[in-house]
Short mmCIF file of C-alpha atoms in Angstrom, two decimals:
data_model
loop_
_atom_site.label_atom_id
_atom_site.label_comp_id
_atom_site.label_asym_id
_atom_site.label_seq_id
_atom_site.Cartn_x
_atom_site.Cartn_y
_atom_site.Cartn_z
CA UNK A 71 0.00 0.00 0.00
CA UNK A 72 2.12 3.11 -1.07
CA UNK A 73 -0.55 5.52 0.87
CA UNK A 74 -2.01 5.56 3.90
CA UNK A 75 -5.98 4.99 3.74
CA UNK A 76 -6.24 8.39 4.85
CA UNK A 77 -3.80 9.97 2.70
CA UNK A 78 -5.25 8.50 -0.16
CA UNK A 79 -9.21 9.36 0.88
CA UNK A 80 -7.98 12.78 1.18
CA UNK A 81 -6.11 12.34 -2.47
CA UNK A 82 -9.31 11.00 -3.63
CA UNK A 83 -11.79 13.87 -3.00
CA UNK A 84 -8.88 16.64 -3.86
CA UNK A 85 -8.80 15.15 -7.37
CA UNK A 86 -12.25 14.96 -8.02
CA UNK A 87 -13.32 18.85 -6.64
CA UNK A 88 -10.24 19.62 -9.11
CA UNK A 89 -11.58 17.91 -12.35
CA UNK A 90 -15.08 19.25 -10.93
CA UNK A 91 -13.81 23.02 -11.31
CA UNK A 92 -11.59 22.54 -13.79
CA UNK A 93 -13.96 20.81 -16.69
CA UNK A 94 -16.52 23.23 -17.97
CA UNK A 95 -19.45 21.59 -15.65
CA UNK A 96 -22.48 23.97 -15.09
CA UNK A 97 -25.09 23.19 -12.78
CA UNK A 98 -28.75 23.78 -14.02
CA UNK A 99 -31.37 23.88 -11.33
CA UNK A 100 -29.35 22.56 -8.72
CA UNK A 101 -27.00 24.57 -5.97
CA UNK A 102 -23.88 23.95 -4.28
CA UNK A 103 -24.80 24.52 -0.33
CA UNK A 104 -21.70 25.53 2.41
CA UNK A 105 -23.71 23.03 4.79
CA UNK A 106 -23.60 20.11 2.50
CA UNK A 107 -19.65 21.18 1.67
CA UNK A 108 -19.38 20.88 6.13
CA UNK A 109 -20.92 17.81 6.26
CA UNK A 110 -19.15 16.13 3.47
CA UNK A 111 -16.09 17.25 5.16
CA UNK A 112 -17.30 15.57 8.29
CA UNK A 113 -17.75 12.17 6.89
CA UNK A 114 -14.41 12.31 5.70
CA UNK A 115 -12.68 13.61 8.84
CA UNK A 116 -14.41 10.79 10.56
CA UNK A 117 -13.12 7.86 8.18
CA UNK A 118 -9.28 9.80 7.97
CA UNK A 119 -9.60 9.89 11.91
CA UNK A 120 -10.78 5.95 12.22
CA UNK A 121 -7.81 4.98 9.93
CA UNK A 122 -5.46 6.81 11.95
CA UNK A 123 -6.79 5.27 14.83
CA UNK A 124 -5.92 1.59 13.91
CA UNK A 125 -2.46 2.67 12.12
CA UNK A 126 -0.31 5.85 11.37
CA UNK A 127 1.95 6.27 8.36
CA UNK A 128 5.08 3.79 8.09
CA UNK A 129 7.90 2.42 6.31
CA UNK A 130 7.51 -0.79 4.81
CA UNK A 131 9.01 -3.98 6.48
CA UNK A 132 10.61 -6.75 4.32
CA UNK A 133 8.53 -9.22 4.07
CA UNK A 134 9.87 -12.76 4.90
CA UNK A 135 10.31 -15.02 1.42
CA UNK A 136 10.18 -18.18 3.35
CA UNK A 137 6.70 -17.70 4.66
CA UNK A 138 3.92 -18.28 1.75
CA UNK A 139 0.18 -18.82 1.10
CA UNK A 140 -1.44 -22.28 0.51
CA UNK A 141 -4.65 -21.12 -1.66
CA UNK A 142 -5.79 -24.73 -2.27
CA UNK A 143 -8.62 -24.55 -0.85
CA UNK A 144 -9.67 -20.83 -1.62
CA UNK A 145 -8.73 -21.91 -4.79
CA UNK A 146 -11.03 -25.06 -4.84
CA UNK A 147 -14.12 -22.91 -3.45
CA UNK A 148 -14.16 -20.01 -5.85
CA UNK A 149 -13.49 -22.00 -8.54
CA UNK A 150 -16.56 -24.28 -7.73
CA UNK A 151 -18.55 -20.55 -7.08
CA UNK A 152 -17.22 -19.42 -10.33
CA UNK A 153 -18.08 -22.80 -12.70
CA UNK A 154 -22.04 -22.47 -10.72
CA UNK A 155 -22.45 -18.42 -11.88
CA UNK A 156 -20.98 -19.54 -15.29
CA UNK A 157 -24.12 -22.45 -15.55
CA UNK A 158 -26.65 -20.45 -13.84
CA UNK A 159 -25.80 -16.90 -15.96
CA UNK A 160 -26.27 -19.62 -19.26
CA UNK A 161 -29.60 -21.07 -18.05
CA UNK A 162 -30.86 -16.93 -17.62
CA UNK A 163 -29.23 -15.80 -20.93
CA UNK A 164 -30.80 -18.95 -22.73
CA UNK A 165 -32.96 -17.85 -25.79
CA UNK A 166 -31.81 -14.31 -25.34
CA UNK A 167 -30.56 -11.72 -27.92
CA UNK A 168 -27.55 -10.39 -25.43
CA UNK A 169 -26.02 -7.89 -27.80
CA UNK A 170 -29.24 -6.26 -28.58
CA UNK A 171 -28.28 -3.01 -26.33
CA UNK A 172 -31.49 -0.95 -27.00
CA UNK A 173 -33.36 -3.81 -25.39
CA UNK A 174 -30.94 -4.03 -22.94
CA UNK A 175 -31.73 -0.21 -21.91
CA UNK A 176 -35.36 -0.53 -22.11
CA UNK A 177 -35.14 -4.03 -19.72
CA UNK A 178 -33.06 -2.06 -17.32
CA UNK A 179 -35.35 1.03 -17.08
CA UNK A 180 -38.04 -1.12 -16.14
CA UNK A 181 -36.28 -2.61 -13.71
CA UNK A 182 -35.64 1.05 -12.06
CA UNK A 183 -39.06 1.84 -12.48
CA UNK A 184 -40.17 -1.49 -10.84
CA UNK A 185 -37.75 -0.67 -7.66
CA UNK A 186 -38.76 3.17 -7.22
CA UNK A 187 -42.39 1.36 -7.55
CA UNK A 188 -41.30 -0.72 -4.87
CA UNK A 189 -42.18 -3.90 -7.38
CA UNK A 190 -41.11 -7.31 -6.74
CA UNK A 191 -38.16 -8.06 -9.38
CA UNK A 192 -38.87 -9.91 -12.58
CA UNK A 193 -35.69 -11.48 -12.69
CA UNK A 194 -35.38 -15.33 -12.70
CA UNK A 195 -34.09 -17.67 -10.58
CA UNK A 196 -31.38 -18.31 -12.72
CA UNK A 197 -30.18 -14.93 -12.50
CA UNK A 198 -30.42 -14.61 -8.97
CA UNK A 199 -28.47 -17.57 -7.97
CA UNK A 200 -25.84 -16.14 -9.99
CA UNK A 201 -26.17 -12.57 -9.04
CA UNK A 202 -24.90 -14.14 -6.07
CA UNK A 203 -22.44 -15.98 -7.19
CA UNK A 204 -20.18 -14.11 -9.87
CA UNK A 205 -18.92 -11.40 -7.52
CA UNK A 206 -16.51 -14.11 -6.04
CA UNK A 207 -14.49 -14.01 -9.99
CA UNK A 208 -13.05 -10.74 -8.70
CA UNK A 209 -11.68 -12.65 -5.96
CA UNK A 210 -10.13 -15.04 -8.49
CA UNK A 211 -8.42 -12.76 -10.68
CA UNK A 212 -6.64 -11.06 -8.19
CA UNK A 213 -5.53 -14.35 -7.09
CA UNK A 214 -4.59 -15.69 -10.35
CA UNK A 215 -2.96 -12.83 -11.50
CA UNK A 216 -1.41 -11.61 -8.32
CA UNK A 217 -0.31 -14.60 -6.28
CA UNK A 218 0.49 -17.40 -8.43
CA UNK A 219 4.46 -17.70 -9.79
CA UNK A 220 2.73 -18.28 -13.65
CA UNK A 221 -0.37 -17.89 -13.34
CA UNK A 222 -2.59 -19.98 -16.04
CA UNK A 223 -4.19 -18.26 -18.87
CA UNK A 224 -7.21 -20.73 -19.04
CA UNK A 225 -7.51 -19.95 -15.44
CA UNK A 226 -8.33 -16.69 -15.61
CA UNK A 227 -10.47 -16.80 -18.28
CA UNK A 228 -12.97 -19.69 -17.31
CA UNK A 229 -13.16 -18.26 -13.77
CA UNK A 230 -12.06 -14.72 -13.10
CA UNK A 231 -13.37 -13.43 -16.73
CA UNK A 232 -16.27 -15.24 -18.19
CA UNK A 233 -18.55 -15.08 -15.19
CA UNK A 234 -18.43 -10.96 -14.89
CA UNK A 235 -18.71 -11.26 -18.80
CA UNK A 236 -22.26 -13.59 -18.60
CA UNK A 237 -23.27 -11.30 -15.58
CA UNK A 238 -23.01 -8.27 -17.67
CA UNK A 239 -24.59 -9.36 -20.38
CA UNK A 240 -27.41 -11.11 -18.47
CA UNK A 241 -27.84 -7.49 -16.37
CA UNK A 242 -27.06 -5.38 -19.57
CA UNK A 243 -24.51 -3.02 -17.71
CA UNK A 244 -21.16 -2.19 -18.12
CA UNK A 245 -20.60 -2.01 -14.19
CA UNK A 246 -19.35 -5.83 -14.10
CA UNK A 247 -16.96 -5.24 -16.84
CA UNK A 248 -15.44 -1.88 -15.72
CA UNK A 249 -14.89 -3.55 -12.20
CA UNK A 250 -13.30 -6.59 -14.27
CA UNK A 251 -10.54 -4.53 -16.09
CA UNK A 252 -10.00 -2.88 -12.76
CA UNK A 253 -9.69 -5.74 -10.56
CA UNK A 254 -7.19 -7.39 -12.81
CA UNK A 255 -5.23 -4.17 -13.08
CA UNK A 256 -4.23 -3.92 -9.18
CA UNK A 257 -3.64 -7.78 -9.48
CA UNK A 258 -1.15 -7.13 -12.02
CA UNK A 259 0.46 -4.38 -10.00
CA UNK A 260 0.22 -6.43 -6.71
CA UNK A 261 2.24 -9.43 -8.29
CA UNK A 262 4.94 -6.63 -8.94
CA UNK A 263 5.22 -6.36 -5.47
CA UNK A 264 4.94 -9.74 -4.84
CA UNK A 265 7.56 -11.26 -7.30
CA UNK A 266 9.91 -8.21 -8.09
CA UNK A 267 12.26 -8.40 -10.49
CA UNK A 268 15.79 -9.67 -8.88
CA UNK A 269 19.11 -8.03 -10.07
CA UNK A 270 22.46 -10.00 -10.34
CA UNK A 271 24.75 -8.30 -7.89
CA UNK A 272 27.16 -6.11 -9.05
CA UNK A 273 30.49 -7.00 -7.07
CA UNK A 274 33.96 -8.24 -7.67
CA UNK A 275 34.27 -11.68 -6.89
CA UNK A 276 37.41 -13.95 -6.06
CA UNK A 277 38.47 -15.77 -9.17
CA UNK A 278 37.16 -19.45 -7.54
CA UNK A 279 33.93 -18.09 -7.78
CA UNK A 280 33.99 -16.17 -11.01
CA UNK A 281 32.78 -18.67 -12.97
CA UNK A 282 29.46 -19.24 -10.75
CA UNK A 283 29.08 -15.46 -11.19
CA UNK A 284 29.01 -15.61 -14.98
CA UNK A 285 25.89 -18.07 -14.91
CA UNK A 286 23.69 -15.47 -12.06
CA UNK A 287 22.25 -13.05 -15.01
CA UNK A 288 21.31 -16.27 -16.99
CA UNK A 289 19.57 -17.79 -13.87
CA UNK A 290 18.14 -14.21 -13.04
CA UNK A 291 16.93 -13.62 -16.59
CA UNK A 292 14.80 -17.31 -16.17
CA UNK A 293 13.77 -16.16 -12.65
CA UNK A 294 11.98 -13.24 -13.89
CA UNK A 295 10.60 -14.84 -16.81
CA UNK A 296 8.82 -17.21 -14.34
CA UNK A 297 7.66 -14.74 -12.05
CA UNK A 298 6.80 -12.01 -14.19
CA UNK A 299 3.54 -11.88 -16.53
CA UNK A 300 4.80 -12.86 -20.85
CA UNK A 301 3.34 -10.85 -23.69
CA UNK A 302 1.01 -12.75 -24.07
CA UNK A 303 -1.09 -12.11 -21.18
CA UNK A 304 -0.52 -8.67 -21.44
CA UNK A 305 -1.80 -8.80 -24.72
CA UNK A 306 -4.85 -10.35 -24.25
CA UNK A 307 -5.41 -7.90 -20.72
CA UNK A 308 -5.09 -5.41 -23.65
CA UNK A 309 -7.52 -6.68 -25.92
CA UNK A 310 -9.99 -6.93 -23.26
CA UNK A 311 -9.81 -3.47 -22.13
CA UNK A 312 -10.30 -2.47 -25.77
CA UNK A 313 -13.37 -4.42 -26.31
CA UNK A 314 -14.49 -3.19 -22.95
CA UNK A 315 -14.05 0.24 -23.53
CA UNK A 316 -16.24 -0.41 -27.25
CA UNK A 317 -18.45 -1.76 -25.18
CA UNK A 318 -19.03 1.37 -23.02
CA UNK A 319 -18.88 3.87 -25.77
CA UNK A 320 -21.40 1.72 -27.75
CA UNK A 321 -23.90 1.48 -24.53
CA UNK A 322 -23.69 5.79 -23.96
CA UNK A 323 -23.82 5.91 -28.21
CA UNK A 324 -27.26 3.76 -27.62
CA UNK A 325 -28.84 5.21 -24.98
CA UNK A 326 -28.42 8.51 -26.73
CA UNK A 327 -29.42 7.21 -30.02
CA UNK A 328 -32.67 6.04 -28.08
CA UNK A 329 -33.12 9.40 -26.27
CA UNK A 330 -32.97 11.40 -29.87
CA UNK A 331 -29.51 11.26 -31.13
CA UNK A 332 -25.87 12.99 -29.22
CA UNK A 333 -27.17 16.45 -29.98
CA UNK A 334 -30.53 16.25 -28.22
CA UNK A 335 -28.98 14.58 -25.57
CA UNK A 336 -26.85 17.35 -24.61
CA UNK A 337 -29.87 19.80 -24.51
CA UNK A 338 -31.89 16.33 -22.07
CA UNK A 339 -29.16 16.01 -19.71
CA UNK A 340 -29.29 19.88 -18.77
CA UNK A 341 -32.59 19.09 -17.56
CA UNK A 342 -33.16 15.40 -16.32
CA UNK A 343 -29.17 15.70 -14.75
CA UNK A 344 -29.12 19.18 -13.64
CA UNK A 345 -25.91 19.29 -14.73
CA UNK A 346 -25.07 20.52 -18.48
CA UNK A 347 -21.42 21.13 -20.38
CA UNK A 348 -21.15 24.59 -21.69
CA UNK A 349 -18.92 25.71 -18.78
CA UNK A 350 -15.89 27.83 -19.10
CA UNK A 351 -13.04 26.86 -21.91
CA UNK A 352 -16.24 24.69 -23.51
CA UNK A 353 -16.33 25.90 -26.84
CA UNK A 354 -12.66 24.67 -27.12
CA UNK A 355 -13.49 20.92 -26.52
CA UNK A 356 -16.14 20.90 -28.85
CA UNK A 357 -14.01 22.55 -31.59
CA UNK A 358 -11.11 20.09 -30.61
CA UNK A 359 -12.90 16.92 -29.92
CA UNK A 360 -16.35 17.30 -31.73
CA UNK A 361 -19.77 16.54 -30.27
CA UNK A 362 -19.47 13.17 -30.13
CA UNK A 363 -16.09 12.91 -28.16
CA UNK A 364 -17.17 15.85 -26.14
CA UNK A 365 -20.24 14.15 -25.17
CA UNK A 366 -18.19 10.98 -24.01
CA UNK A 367 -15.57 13.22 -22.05
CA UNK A 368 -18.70 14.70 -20.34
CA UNK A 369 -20.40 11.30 -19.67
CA UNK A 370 -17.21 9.78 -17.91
CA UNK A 371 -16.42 12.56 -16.23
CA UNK A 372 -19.49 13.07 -14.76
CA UNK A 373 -19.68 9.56 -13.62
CA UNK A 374 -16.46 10.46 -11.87
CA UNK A 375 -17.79 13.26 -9.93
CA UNK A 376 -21.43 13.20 -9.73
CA UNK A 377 -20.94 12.25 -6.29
CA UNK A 378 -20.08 15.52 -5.09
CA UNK A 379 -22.75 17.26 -6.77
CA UNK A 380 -25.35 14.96 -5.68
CA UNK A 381 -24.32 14.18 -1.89
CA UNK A 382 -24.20 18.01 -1.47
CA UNK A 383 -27.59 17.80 -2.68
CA UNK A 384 -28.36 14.94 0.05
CA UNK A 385 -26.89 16.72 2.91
CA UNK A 386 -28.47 19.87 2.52
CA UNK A 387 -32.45 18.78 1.24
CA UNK A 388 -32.78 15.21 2.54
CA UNK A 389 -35.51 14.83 5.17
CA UNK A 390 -36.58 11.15 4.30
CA UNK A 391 -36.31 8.05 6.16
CA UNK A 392 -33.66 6.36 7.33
CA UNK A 393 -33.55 3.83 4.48
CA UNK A 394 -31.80 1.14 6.65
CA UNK A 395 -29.58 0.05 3.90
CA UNK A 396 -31.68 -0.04 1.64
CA UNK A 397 -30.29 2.95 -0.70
CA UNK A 398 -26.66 1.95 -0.19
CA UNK A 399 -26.57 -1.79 -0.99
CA UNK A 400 -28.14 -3.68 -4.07
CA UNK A 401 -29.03 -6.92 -1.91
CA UNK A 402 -30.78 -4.94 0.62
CA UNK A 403 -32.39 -2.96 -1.66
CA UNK A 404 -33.78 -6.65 -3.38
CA UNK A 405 -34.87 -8.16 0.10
CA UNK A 406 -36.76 -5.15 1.30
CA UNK A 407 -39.29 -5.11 -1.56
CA UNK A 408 -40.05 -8.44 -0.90
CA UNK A 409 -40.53 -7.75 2.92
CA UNK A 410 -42.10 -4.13 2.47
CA UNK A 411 -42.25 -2.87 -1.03
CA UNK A 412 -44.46 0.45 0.41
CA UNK A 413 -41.47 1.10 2.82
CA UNK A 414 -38.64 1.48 -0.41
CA UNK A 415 -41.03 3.07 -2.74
CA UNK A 416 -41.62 5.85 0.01
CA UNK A 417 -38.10 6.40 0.60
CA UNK A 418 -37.09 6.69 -2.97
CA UNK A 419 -40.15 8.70 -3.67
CA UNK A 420 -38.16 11.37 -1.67
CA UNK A 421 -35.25 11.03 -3.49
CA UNK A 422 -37.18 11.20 -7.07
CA UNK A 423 -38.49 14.62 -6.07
CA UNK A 424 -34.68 15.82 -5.41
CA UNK A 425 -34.02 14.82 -8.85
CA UNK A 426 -31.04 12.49 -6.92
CA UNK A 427 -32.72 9.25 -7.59
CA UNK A 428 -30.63 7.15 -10.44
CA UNK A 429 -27.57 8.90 -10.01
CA UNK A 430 -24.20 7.96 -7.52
CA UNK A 431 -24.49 9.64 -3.84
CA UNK A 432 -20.89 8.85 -2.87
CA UNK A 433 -20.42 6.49 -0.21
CA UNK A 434 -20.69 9.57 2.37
CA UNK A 435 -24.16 10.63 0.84
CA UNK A 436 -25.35 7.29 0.44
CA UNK A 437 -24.82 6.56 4.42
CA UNK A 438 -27.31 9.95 5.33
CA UNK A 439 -29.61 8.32 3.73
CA UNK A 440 -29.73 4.86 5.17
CA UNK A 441 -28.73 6.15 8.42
CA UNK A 442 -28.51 10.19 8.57
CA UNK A 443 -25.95 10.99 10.91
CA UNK A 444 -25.61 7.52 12.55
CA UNK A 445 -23.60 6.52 9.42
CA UNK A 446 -20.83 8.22 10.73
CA UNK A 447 -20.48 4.92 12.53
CA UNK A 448 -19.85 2.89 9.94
CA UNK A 449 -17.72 5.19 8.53
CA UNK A 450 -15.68 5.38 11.58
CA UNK A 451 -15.69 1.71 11.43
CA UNK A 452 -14.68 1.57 7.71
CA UNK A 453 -12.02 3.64 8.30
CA UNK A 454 -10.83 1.83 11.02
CA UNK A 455 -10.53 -1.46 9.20
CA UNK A 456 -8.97 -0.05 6.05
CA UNK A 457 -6.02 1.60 8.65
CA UNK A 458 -6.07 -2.37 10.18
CA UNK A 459 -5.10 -3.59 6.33
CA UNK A 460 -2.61 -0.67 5.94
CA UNK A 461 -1.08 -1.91 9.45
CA UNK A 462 -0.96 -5.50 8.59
CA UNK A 463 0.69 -5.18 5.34
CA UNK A 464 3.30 -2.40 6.32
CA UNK A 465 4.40 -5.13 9.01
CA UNK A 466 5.21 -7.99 6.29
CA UNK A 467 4.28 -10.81 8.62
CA UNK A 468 1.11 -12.47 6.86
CA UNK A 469 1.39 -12.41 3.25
CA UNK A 470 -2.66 -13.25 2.85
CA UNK A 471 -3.36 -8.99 3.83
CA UNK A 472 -1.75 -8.49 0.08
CA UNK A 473 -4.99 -9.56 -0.90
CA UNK A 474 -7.09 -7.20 0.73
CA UNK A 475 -5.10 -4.30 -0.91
CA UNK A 476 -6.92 -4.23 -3.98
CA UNK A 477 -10.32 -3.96 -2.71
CA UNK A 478 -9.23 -1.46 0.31
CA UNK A 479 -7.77 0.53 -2.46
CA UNK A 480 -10.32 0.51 -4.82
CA UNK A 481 -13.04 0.88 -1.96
CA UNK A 482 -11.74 4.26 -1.36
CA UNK A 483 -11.10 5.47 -4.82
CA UNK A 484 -14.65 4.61 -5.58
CA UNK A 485 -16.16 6.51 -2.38
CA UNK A 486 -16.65 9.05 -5.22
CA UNK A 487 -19.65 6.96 -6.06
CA UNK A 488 -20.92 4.11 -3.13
CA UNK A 489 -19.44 2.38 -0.10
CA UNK A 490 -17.39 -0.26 -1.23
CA UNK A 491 -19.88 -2.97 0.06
CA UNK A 492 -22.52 -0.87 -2.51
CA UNK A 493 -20.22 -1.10 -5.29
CA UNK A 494 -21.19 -3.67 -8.22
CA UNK A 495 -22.51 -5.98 -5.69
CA UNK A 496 -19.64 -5.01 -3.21
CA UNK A 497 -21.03 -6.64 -0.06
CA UNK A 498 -21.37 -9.93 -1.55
CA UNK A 499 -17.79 -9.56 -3.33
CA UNK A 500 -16.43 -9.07 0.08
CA UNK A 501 -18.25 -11.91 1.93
CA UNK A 502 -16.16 -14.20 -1.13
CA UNK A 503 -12.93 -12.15 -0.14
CA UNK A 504 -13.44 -12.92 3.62
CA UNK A 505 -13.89 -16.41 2.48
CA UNK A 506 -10.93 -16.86 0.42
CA UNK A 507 -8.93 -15.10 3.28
CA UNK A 508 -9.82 -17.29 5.82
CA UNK A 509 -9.35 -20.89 3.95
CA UNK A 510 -6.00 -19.20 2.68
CA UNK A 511 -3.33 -20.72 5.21
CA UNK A 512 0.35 -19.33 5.74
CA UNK A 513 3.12 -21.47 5.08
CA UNK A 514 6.43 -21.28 6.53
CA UNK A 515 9.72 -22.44 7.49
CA UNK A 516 11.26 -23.50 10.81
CA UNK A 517 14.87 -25.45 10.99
CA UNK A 518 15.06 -29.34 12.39
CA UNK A 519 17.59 -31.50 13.57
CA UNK A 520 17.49 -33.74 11.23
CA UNK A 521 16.75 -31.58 8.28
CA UNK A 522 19.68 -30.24 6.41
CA UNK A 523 20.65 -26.21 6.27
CA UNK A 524 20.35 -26.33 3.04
CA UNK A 525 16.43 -27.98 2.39
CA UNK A 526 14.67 -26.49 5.27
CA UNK A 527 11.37 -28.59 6.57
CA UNK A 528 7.82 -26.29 5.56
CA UNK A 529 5.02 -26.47 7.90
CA UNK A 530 1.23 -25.82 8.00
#
């Protein structure tokens, strides 16, 4: 972890409120309040002060080569987890025209419409098996990628790939995908970290051991090729991204194409967003760029910083219920209709006539609304937990914290839009972390009697 959890909330927000004044954003029919700017500020004093509390800033300790992780049987459940979502996804998708994105949109609007309704969800049972299911592929490809010496291409793509890929499809968002790419970034960097590149020392040696010498940058070159990712696989991490990022443009390209066309859109979002792009220095992107690469720029960086705008919103005008939860965290959300559908419609009714309903609260905004101020406990508690992680990993005693990194890291990053347990699913991604962490076992060395120096005994 190169920053502190706090350091790196703090980094967070700073870059966002810069790209938010720097971008020519213009708010239409909605204000920017000094009370919701105080409270936001609270929430994130109160996370910076609960990861301080478990852990200041330090130095990294080496971390001891001989001890290692025995994933079998992490290994054996998420693969079994990942081979169920990959059936159950198939039995949903069966019969259905996936790549038909217009339907897609329309499916997906009902769906909102349904929950703001407080409607029971249409989905099958096929699809909510493995709406429970897939989330634990994220656990896998940070494995894969991360923590094995080679890791195995098929691997990857049976079980950390191809289950996100049949959940977005079946859902017809790009949120599984986006998470996908992301998730197998940080394992890439982790295994870095992990298995860093060794360098032949660069010494004079005594001529009895200069020919042993001339054979290290031979042995070192075949070390790193064994620890460190081919072209291959680095190539087809490419690829993906690409057809990912088509994927996205082709989605925003529909939707618009549904709502009138690029141009009308720009003139829609003023009014259903509140937020249009005519800003200062505007006329000099759409000169540059065009309207359609303008209109992209503005899409993705507005999903980048709605939070802001629309949590400032929350703080200052929100008088609803305390949603419980059920705002903040898609399985929540799906359980309560069943139990009380009157109880979520009313809440999001609220929301709907704040013009906040549909769009990202930030994790900060979305715990006013399921608890008002009491979510500064969790946040406390969040905080706390990611400064536990930092601690644990900065002392280089138990290698299985490396795989917490990712999602602590990408938990806060993403506080732009949700708490990390609201995030694509997030709470049920992290129940499969916790279980992967816990069947994970360390595996280290300790010197016997009988053993020689030179092939130390490992232990469980």
């Amino acid at each position: 972890m190169k920053f502190h959890p706090a350091v790196l909330m703090i980094l967070t927000w700073v870059i966002a409120f810069a790209l938010f004044f720097i971008l020519p954003f213009n708010l239409v029919g909605r204000t920017m309040s000094l009370y919701g700017y105080l409270i936001l500020f609270l929430f994130l004093a109160t996370f910076c002060g609960g990861a301080l509390m478990a852990s200041r800033p330090m130095p990294q300790r080496p971390r001891d080569p001989a001890i290692t992780v025995d994933w079998r049987r992490a290994d054996q459940v998420l693969m079994g987890v990942a081979l169920m979502a990959i059936i159950f996804f198939g039995l949903d998708l069966y019969g259905k025209n996936v790549f038909d994105l217009a339907s897609a949109y329309a499916e997906r609007s009902d769906r909102a419409s349904d929950l703001l309704n407080g409607a029971a969800s249409d989905s099958t049972l096929w699809f909510r098996i493995g709406f429970l299911l897939y989330p634990a592929s994220y656990v896998t490809l940070v494995r894969e990628i991360g923590f094995r010496p080679k890791p195995r291409a098929w691997r990857v793509a049976a079980f950390g790939l191809l289950p996100v890929i049949l959940a977005a499809l079946s859902m017809g968002g790009r949120g599984p995908l986006l998470f996908c790419i992301i998730f197998a970034a940080y394992g890439y960097n982790l295994r870095r970290q992990i298995f860093p590149p060794q360098k032949a020392p660069q010494r004079t040696l005594p001529a009895a051991r200069r020919n042993a010498a001339a054979v290290a940058p031979a042995q070192d070159r075949r070390r790193r090729a064994h620890f460190n990712l081919g072209p291959g696989p680095k190539v087809a991490m490419g690829v993906l991204a690409s057809l990912a990022m088509v994927y996205f443009v082709q989605v925003f390209i529909t939707r618009a194409e549904v709502g009138g066309g690029i141009e009308e859109m720009f003139g829609r979002v003023g009014l259903n967003w509140g937020v249009s792009f005519d800003g200062h220095f505007s006329g000099l992107f759409y000169s540059t760029f065009g309207v359609e690469t303008t209109y992209m720029i503005f899409v993705f960086a507005w999903y980048a910083i709605q939070g802001i705008v629309i949590s400032n919103s929350i703080f200052t005008d929100y008088d609803g219920p305390v949603l419980l939860g059920t705002y903040g965290v898609d399985l929540i959300s799906a359980l309560m209709r069943r139990i009380n559908g009157g109880f979520v419609a009313d809440g999001f009714d609220r929301l709907l006539q704040m013009n906040v309903y549909g769009f990202v609260p930030s994790a900060f905004g979305s715990l006013y609304v399921d608890f008002h101020f009491f979510g500064l406990l969790p946040c406390l508690g969040w905080g706390w937990l990611t400064g536990l992680v930092y601690r644990k990993v900065k002392g280089g005693v138990d290698p299985r914290y490396l795989l917490l990194v990712p999602f602590v890291t990408i938990g806060i990053v993403w506080s732009l839009n949700n708490t990390p347990i609201g995030l694509s699913n997030g709470l049920v991604m992290h129940f499969w972390l916790l279980i992967a962490f816990f069947l994970a076992r360390t595996v280290g060395v300790r010197p016997v009697a009988k053993a020689s120096a030179s092939r130390p005994v490992r232990f469980v």
